[in-house]
Amino acid sequence: MSGITIEAARLMDILPESDQIFAYEFIKKLVLAWDPDYTKVTDEEATIIEKAEKSGFLDADEIDWDSIGTE
């Protein structure tokens, strides 16, 4: 989590509950406007995905799921 995200959470925690709910709903609207179907990734997530893709693990399409456990 970035420093600005932590600071925003700390500031929201100071607010009365009704204002926390308002701030939460506002942030949720911002996120949905930016990425309505939750498919975008952050720079940090992109780095994690890239490392995973280069790690040598198998792609799910390469696994014969029907034959697992049928020995």
PDB file of N, CA and C in Angstrom:
ATOM      1  N   MET A   1       0.854  -1.168   0.000  1.00  0.00           N
ATOM      2  CA  MET A   1       0.000   0.000   0.000  1.00  0.00           C
ATOM      3  C   MET A   1       0.898   1.229   0.000  1.00  0.00           C
ATOM      4  N   SER A   2       0.558   2.187  -0.826  1.00  0.00           N
ATOM      5  CA  SER A   2       1.382   3.390  -0.932  1.00  0.00           C
ATOM      6  C   SER A   2       1.207   4.284   0.303  1.00  0.00           C
ATOM      7  N   GLY A   3       2.165   5.177   0.467  1.00  0.00           N
ATOM      8  CA  GLY A   3       2.115   6.105   1.599  1.00  0.00           C
ATOM      9  C   GLY A   3       0.897   7.002   1.561  1.00  0.00           C
ATOM     10  N   ILE A   4       0.511   7.436   0.371  1.00  0.00           N
ATOM     11  CA  ILE A   4      -0.655   8.323   0.262  1.00  0.00           C
ATOM     12  C   ILE A   4      -1.943   7.567   0.613  1.00  0.00           C
ATOM     13  N   THR A   5      -1.994   6.293   0.291  1.00  0.00           N
ATOM     14  CA  THR A   5      -3.164   5.483   0.636  1.00  0.00           C
ATOM     15  C   THR A   5      -3.264   5.314   2.149  1.00  0.00           C
ATOM     16  N   ILE A   6      -2.133   5.071   2.774  1.00  0.00           N
ATOM     17  CA  ILE A   6      -2.104   4.931   4.238  1.00  0.00           C
ATOM     18  C   ILE A   6      -2.518   6.240   4.903  1.00  0.00           C
ATOM     19  N   GLU A   7      -2.008   7.359   4.370  1.00  0.00           N
ATOM     20  CA  GLU A   7      -2.362   8.670   4.928  1.00  0.00           C
ATOM     21  C   GLU A   7      -3.853   8.955   4.748  1.00  0.00           C
ATOM     22  N   ALA A   8      -4.401   8.603   3.578  1.00  0.00           N
ATOM     23  CA  ALA A   8      -5.836   8.805   3.338  1.00  0.00           C
ATOM     24  C   ALA A   8      -6.663   7.978   4.313  1.00  0.00           C
ATOM     25  N   ALA A   9      -6.251   6.742   4.548  1.00  0.00           N
ATOM     26  CA  ALA A   9      -6.971   5.894   5.507  1.00  0.00           C
ATOM     27  C   ALA A   9      -6.886   6.475   6.913  1.00  0.00           C
ATOM     28  N   ARG A  10      -5.710   6.995   7.275  1.00  0.00           N
ATOM     29  CA  ARG A  10      -5.549   7.598   8.601  1.00  0.00           C
ATOM     30  C   ARG A  10      -6.455   8.813   8.751  1.00  0.00           C
ATOM     31  N   LEU A  11      -6.510   9.634   7.701  1.00  0.00           N
ATOM     32  CA  LEU A  11      -7.370  10.816   7.750  1.00  0.00           C
ATOM     33  C   LEU A  11      -8.843  10.424   7.811  1.00  0.00           C
ATOM     34  N   MET A  12      -9.241   9.413   7.053  1.00  0.00           N
ATOM     35  CA  MET A  12     -10.640   8.962   7.089  1.00  0.00           C
ATOM     36  C   MET A  12     -11.012   8.463   8.479  1.00  0.00           C
ATOM     37  N   ASP A  13     -10.044   7.848   9.157  1.00  0.00           N
ATOM     38  CA  ASP A  13     -10.306   7.302  10.486  1.00  0.00           C
ATOM     39  C   ASP A  13     -10.611   8.400  11.500  1.00  0.00           C
ATOM     40  N   ILE A  14     -10.151   9.600  11.241  1.00  0.00           N
ATOM     41  CA  ILE A  14     -10.404  10.735  12.141  1.00  0.00           C
ATOM     42  C   ILE A  14     -11.841  11.237  12.011  1.00  0.00           C
ATOM     43  N   LEU A  15     -12.423  11.072  10.831  1.00  0.00           N
ATOM     44  CA  LEU A  15     -13.760  11.601  10.549  1.00  0.00           C
ATOM     45  C   LEU A  15     -14.847  10.883  11.347  1.00  0.00           C
ATOM     46  N   PRO A  16     -15.971  11.561  11.573  1.00  0.00           N
ATOM     47  CA  PRO A  16     -17.132  10.874  12.153  1.00  0.00           C
ATOM     48  C   PRO A  16     -17.614   9.789  11.183  1.00  0.00           C
ATOM     49  N   GLU A  17     -18.302   8.811  11.692  1.00  0.00           N
ATOM     50  CA  GLU A  17     -18.713   7.662  10.880  1.00  0.00           C
ATOM     51  C   GLU A  17     -19.513   8.076   9.642  1.00  0.00           C
ATOM     52  N   SER A  18     -20.412   9.025   9.773  1.00  0.00           N
ATOM     53  CA  SER A  18     -21.223   9.425   8.625  1.00  0.00           C
ATOM     54  C   SER A  18     -20.346  10.017   7.513  1.00  0.00           C
ATOM     55  N   ASP A  19     -19.314  10.768   7.884  1.00  0.00           N
ATOM     56  CA  ASP A  19     -18.388  11.323   6.890  1.00  0.00           C
ATOM     57  C   ASP A  19     -17.464  10.239   6.322  1.00  0.00           C
ATOM     58  N   GLN A  20     -17.128   9.239   7.129  1.00  0.00           N
ATOM     59  CA  GLN A  20     -16.344   8.109   6.633  1.00  0.00           C
ATOM     60  C   GLN A  20     -17.116   7.376   5.540  1.00  0.00           C
ATOM     61  N   ILE A  21     -18.396   7.186   5.765  1.00  0.00           N
ATOM     62  CA  ILE A  21     -19.243   6.506   4.779  1.00  0.00           C
ATOM     63  C   ILE A  21     -19.310   7.327   3.496  1.00  0.00           C
ATOM     64  N   PHE A  22     -19.473   8.655   3.639  1.00  0.00           N
ATOM     65  CA  PHE A  22     -19.502   9.531   2.476  1.00  0.00           C
ATOM     66  C   PHE A  22     -18.181   9.429   1.698  1.00  0.00           C
ATOM     67  N   ALA A  23     -17.052   9.500   2.406  1.00  0.00           N
ATOM     68  CA  ALA A  23     -15.736   9.433   1.765  1.00  0.00           C
ATOM     69  C   ALA A  23     -15.550   8.079   1.071  1.00  0.00           C
ATOM     70  N   TYR A  24     -15.970   7.018   1.721  1.00  0.00           N
ATOM     71  CA  TYR A  24     -15.875   5.680   1.127  1.00  0.00           C
ATOM     72  C   TYR A  24     -16.669   5.599  -0.174  1.00  0.00           C
ATOM     73  N   GLU A  25     -17.905   6.087  -0.148  1.00  0.00           N
ATOM     74  CA  GLU A  25     -18.748   6.046  -1.346  1.00  0.00           C
ATOM     75  C   GLU A  25     -18.155   6.899  -2.465  1.00  0.00           C
ATOM     76  N   PHE A  26     -17.558   8.034  -2.118  1.00  0.00           N
ATOM     77  CA  PHE A  26     -16.920   8.895  -3.108  1.00  0.00           C
ATOM     78  C   PHE A  26     -15.724   8.183  -3.748  1.00  0.00           C
ATOM     79  N   ILE A  27     -14.881   7.580  -2.916  1.00  0.00           N
ATOM     80  CA  ILE A  27     -13.720   6.847  -3.429  1.00  0.00           C
ATOM     81  C   ILE A  27     -14.171   5.688  -4.311  1.00  0.00           C
ATOM     82  N   LYS A  28     -15.212   4.993  -3.891  1.00  0.00           N
ATOM     83  CA  LYS A  28     -15.731   3.877  -4.687  1.00  0.00           C
ATOM     84  C   LYS A  28     -16.189   4.362  -6.067  1.00  0.00           C
ATOM     85  N   LYS A  29     -16.860   5.526  -6.110  1.00  0.00           N
ATOM     86  CA  LYS A  29     -17.292   6.089  -7.402  1.00  0.00           C
ATOM     87  C   LYS A  29     -16.096   6.438  -8.273  1.00  0.00           C
ATOM     88  N   LEU A  30     -15.050   6.983  -7.669  1.00  0.00           N
ATOM     89  CA  LEU A  30     -13.836   7.309  -8.423  1.00  0.00           C
ATOM     90  C   LEU A  30     -13.219   6.051  -9.032  1.00  0.00           C
ATOM     91  N   VAL A  31     -13.125   5.011  -8.238  1.00  0.00           N
ATOM     92  CA  VAL A  31     -12.529   3.757  -8.718  1.00  0.00           C
ATOM     93  C   VAL A  31     -13.376   3.161  -9.839  1.00  0.00           C
ATOM     94  N   LEU A  32     -14.680   3.150  -9.661  1.00  0.00           N
ATOM     95  CA  LEU A  32     -15.553   2.589 -10.695  1.00  0.00           C
ATOM     96  C   LEU A  32     -15.506   3.408 -11.982  1.00  0.00           C
ATOM     97  N   ALA A  33     -15.346   4.724 -11.866  1.00  0.00           N
ATOM     98  CA  ALA A  33     -15.219   5.554 -13.065  1.00  0.00           C
ATOM     99  C   ALA A  33     -13.899   5.270 -13.776  1.00  0.00           C
ATOM    100  N   TRP A  34     -12.859   4.986 -13.013  1.00  0.00           N
ATOM    101  CA  TRP A  34     -11.543   4.712 -13.570  1.00  0.00           C
ATOM    102  C   TRP A  34     -11.479   3.312 -14.167  1.00  0.00           C
ATOM    103  N   ASP A  35     -12.125   2.351 -13.503  1.00  0.00           N
ATOM    104  CA  ASP A  35     -12.042   0.952 -13.928  1.00  0.00           C
ATOM    105  C   ASP A  35     -13.359   0.243 -13.603  1.00  0.00           C
ATOM    106  N   PRO A  36     -14.387   0.437 -14.436  1.00  0.00           N
ATOM    107  CA  PRO A  36     -15.717  -0.069 -14.117  1.00  0.00           C
ATOM    108  C   PRO A  36     -15.834  -1.585 -13.988  1.00  0.00           C
ATOM    109  N   ASP A  37     -14.939  -2.323 -14.619  1.00  0.00           N
ATOM    110  CA  ASP A  37     -15.047  -3.785 -14.513  1.00  0.00           C
ATOM    111  C   ASP A  37     -13.870  -4.408 -13.762  1.00  0.00           C
ATOM    112  N   TYR A  38     -13.122  -3.583 -13.032  1.00  0.00           N
ATOM    113  CA  TYR A  38     -12.007  -4.037 -12.192  1.00  0.00           C
ATOM    114  C   TYR A  38     -10.992  -4.884 -12.960  1.00  0.00           C
ATOM    115  N   THR A  39     -10.631  -4.451 -14.168  1.00  0.00           N
ATOM    116  CA  THR A  39      -9.661  -5.214 -14.955  1.00  0.00           C
ATOM    117  C   THR A  39      -8.307  -4.523 -15.048  1.00  0.00           C
ATOM    118  N   LYS A  40      -8.224  -3.252 -14.683  1.00  0.00           N
ATOM    119  CA  LYS A  40      -6.940  -2.553 -14.730  1.00  0.00           C
ATOM    120  C   LYS A  40      -6.079  -2.985 -13.554  1.00  0.00           C
ATOM    121  N   VAL A  41      -4.779  -2.898 -13.742  1.00  0.00           N
ATOM    122  CA  VAL A  41      -3.868  -3.230 -12.649  1.00  0.00           C
ATOM    123  C   VAL A  41      -2.984  -2.020 -12.367  1.00  0.00           C
ATOM    124  N   THR A  42      -2.562  -1.931 -11.130  1.00  0.00           N
ATOM    125  CA  THR A  42      -1.645  -0.864 -10.743  1.00  0.00           C
ATOM    126  C   THR A  42      -0.238  -1.234 -11.215  1.00  0.00           C
ATOM    127  N   ASP A  43       0.693  -0.296 -11.141  1.00  0.00           N
ATOM    128  CA  ASP A  43       2.083  -0.585 -11.498  1.00  0.00           C
ATOM    129  C   ASP A  43       2.633  -1.718 -10.631  1.00  0.00           C
ATOM    130  N   GLU A  44       2.293  -1.698  -9.353  1.00  0.00           N
ATOM    131  CA  GLU A  44       2.759  -2.741  -8.433  1.00  0.00           C
ATOM    132  C   GLU A  44       2.188  -4.101  -8.831  1.00  0.00           C
ATOM    133  N   GLU A  45       0.896  -4.143  -9.155  1.00  0.00           N
ATOM    134  CA  GLU A  45       0.281  -5.399  -9.578  1.00  0.00           C
ATOM    135  C   GLU A  45       0.880  -5.891 -10.896  1.00  0.00           C
ATOM    136  N   ALA A  46       1.166  -4.973 -11.819  1.00  0.00           N
ATOM    137  CA  ALA A  46       1.770  -5.348 -13.097  1.00  0.00           C
ATOM    138  C   ALA A  46       3.138  -5.992 -12.876  1.00  0.00           C
ATOM    139  N   THR A  47       3.906  -5.460 -11.934  1.00  0.00           N
ATOM    140  CA  THR A  47       5.214  -6.030 -11.608  1.00  0.00           C
ATOM    141  C   THR A  47       5.061  -7.431 -11.042  1.00  0.00           C
ATOM    142  N   ILE A  48       4.098  -7.618 -10.156  1.00  0.00           N
ATOM    143  CA  ILE A  48       3.852  -8.938  -9.559  1.00  0.00           C
ATOM    144  C   ILE A  48       3.436  -9.932 -10.639  1.00  0.00           C
ATOM    145  N   ILE A  49       2.561  -9.513 -11.533  1.00  0.00           N
ATOM    146  CA  ILE A  49       2.102 -10.387 -12.617  1.00  0.00           C
ATOM    147  C   ILE A  49       3.266 -10.757 -13.518  1.00  0.00           C
ATOM    148  N   GLU A  50       4.097  -9.778 -13.859  1.00  0.00           N
ATOM    149  CA  GLU A  50       5.237 -10.043 -14.733  1.00  0.00           C
ATOM    150  C   GLU A  50       6.201 -11.045 -14.096  1.00  0.00           C
ATOM    151  N   LYS A  51       6.477 -10.873 -12.812  1.00  0.00           N
ATOM    152  CA  LYS A  51       7.353 -11.820 -12.101  1.00  0.00           C
ATOM    153  C   LYS A  51       6.750 -13.212 -12.101  1.00  0.00           C
ATOM    154  N   ALA A  52       5.456 -13.304 -11.873  1.00  0.00           N
ATOM    155  CA  ALA A  52       4.794 -14.610 -11.855  1.00  0.00           C
ATOM    156  C   ALA A  52       4.854 -15.279 -13.225  1.00  0.00           C
ATOM    157  N   GLU A  53       4.655 -14.492 -14.278  1.00  0.00           N
ATOM    158  CA  GLU A  53       4.687 -15.054 -15.630  1.00  0.00           C
ATOM    159  C   GLU A  53       6.069 -15.554 -16.006  1.00  0.00           C
ATOM    160  N   LYS A  54       7.111 -14.957 -15.446  1.00  0.00           N
ATOM    161  CA  LYS A  54       8.484 -15.347 -15.748  1.00  0.00           C
ATOM    162  C   LYS A  54       9.046 -16.355 -14.749  1.00  0.00           C
ATOM    163  N   SER A  55       8.242 -16.790 -13.795  1.00  0.00           N
ATOM    164  CA  SER A  55       8.737 -17.628 -12.709  1.00  0.00           C
ATOM    165  C   SER A  55       8.928 -19.089 -13.090  1.00  0.00           C
ATOM    166  N   GLY A  56       8.374 -19.505 -14.213  1.00  0.00           N
ATOM    167  CA  GLY A  56       8.522 -20.904 -14.612  1.00  0.00           C
ATOM    168  C   GLY A  56       7.330 -21.766 -14.243  1.00  0.00           C
ATOM    169  N   PHE A  57       6.357 -21.194 -13.599  1.00  0.00           N
ATOM    170  CA  PHE A  57       5.161 -21.963 -13.292  1.00  0.00           C
ATOM    171  C   PHE A  57       4.382 -22.218 -14.575  1.00  0.00           C
ATOM    172  N   LEU A  58       3.567 -23.241 -14.561  1.00  0.00           N
ATOM    173  CA  LEU A  58       2.758 -23.594 -15.719  1.00  0.00           C
ATOM    174  C   LEU A  58       1.551 -22.682 -15.842  1.00  0.00           C
ATOM    175  N   ASP A  59       1.156 -22.446 -17.054  1.00  0.00           N
ATOM    176  CA  ASP A  59      -0.082 -21.736 -17.327  1.00  0.00           C
ATOM    177  C   ASP A  59      -1.231 -22.710 -17.080  1.00  0.00           C
ATOM    178  N   ALA A  60      -2.338 -22.235 -16.584  1.00  0.00           N
ATOM    179  CA  ALA A  60      -3.488 -23.103 -16.290  1.00  0.00           C
ATOM    180  C   ALA A  60      -3.953 -23.856 -17.526  1.00  0.00           C
ATOM    181  N   ASP A  61      -3.765 -23.279 -18.708  1.00  0.00           N
ATOM    182  CA  ASP A  61      -4.170 -23.953 -19.941  1.00  0.00           C
ATOM    183  C   ASP A  61      -3.288 -25.158 -20.268  1.00  0.00           C
ATOM    184  N   GLU A  62      -2.105 -25.223 -19.662  1.00  0.00           N
ATOM    185  CA  GLU A  62      -1.182 -26.323 -19.915  1.00  0.00           C
ATOM    186  C   GLU A  62      -1.457 -27.530 -19.016  1.00  0.00           C
ATOM    187  N   ILE A  63      -2.385 -27.420 -18.102  1.00  0.00           N
ATOM    188  CA  ILE A  63      -2.686 -28.500 -17.158  1.00  0.00           C
ATOM    189  C   ILE A  63      -3.888 -29.284 -17.644  1.00  0.00           C
ATOM    190  N   ASP A  64      -3.754 -30.594 -17.608  1.00  0.00           N
ATOM    191  CA  ASP A  64      -4.869 -31.469 -17.951  1.00  0.00           C
ATOM    192  C   ASP A  64      -5.692 -31.686 -16.675  1.00  0.00           C
ATOM    193  N   TRP A  65      -6.630 -30.793 -16.435  1.00  0.00           N
ATOM    194  CA  TRP A  65      -7.393 -30.794 -15.193  1.00  0.00           C
ATOM    195  C   TRP A  65      -8.238 -32.057 -15.029  1.00  0.00           C
ATOM    196  N   ASP A  66      -8.641 -32.657 -16.115  1.00  0.00           N
ATOM    197  CA  ASP A  66      -9.483 -33.859 -16.039  1.00  0.00           C
ATOM    198  C   ASP A  66      -8.716 -35.077 -15.533  1.00  0.00           C
ATOM    199  N   SER A  67      -7.398 -35.091 -15.671  1.00  0.00           N
ATOM    200  CA  SER A  67      -6.651 -36.275 -15.262  1.00  0.00           C
ATOM    201  C   SER A  67      -5.992 -36.125 -13.895  1.00  0.00           C
ATOM    202  N   ILE A  68      -6.211 -35.029 -13.225  1.00  0.00           N
ATOM    203  CA  ILE A  68      -5.620 -34.842 -11.888  1.00  0.00           C
ATOM    204  C   ILE A  68      -6.304 -35.793 -10.902  1.00  0.00           C
ATOM    205  N   GLY A  69      -5.481 -36.530 -10.208  1.00  0.00           N
ATOM    206  CA  GLY A  69      -5.988 -37.447  -9.189  1.00  0.00           C
ATOM    207  C   GLY A  69      -6.605 -38.712  -9.727  1.00  0.00           C
ATOM    208  N   THR A  70      -6.380 -39.048 -10.976  1.00  0.00           N
ATOM    209  CA  THR A  70      -6.965 -40.271 -11.560  1.00  0.00           C
ATOM    210  C   THR A  70      -5.878 -41.269 -11.905  1.00  0.00           C
ATOM    211  N   GLU A  71      -5.030 -41.563 -10.914  1.00  0.00           N
ATOM    212  CA  GLU A  71      -3.944 -42.526 -11.174  1.00  0.00           C
ATOM    213  C   GLU A  71      -4.308 -43.885 -10.690  1.00  0.00           C
TER     214      GLU A  71
END
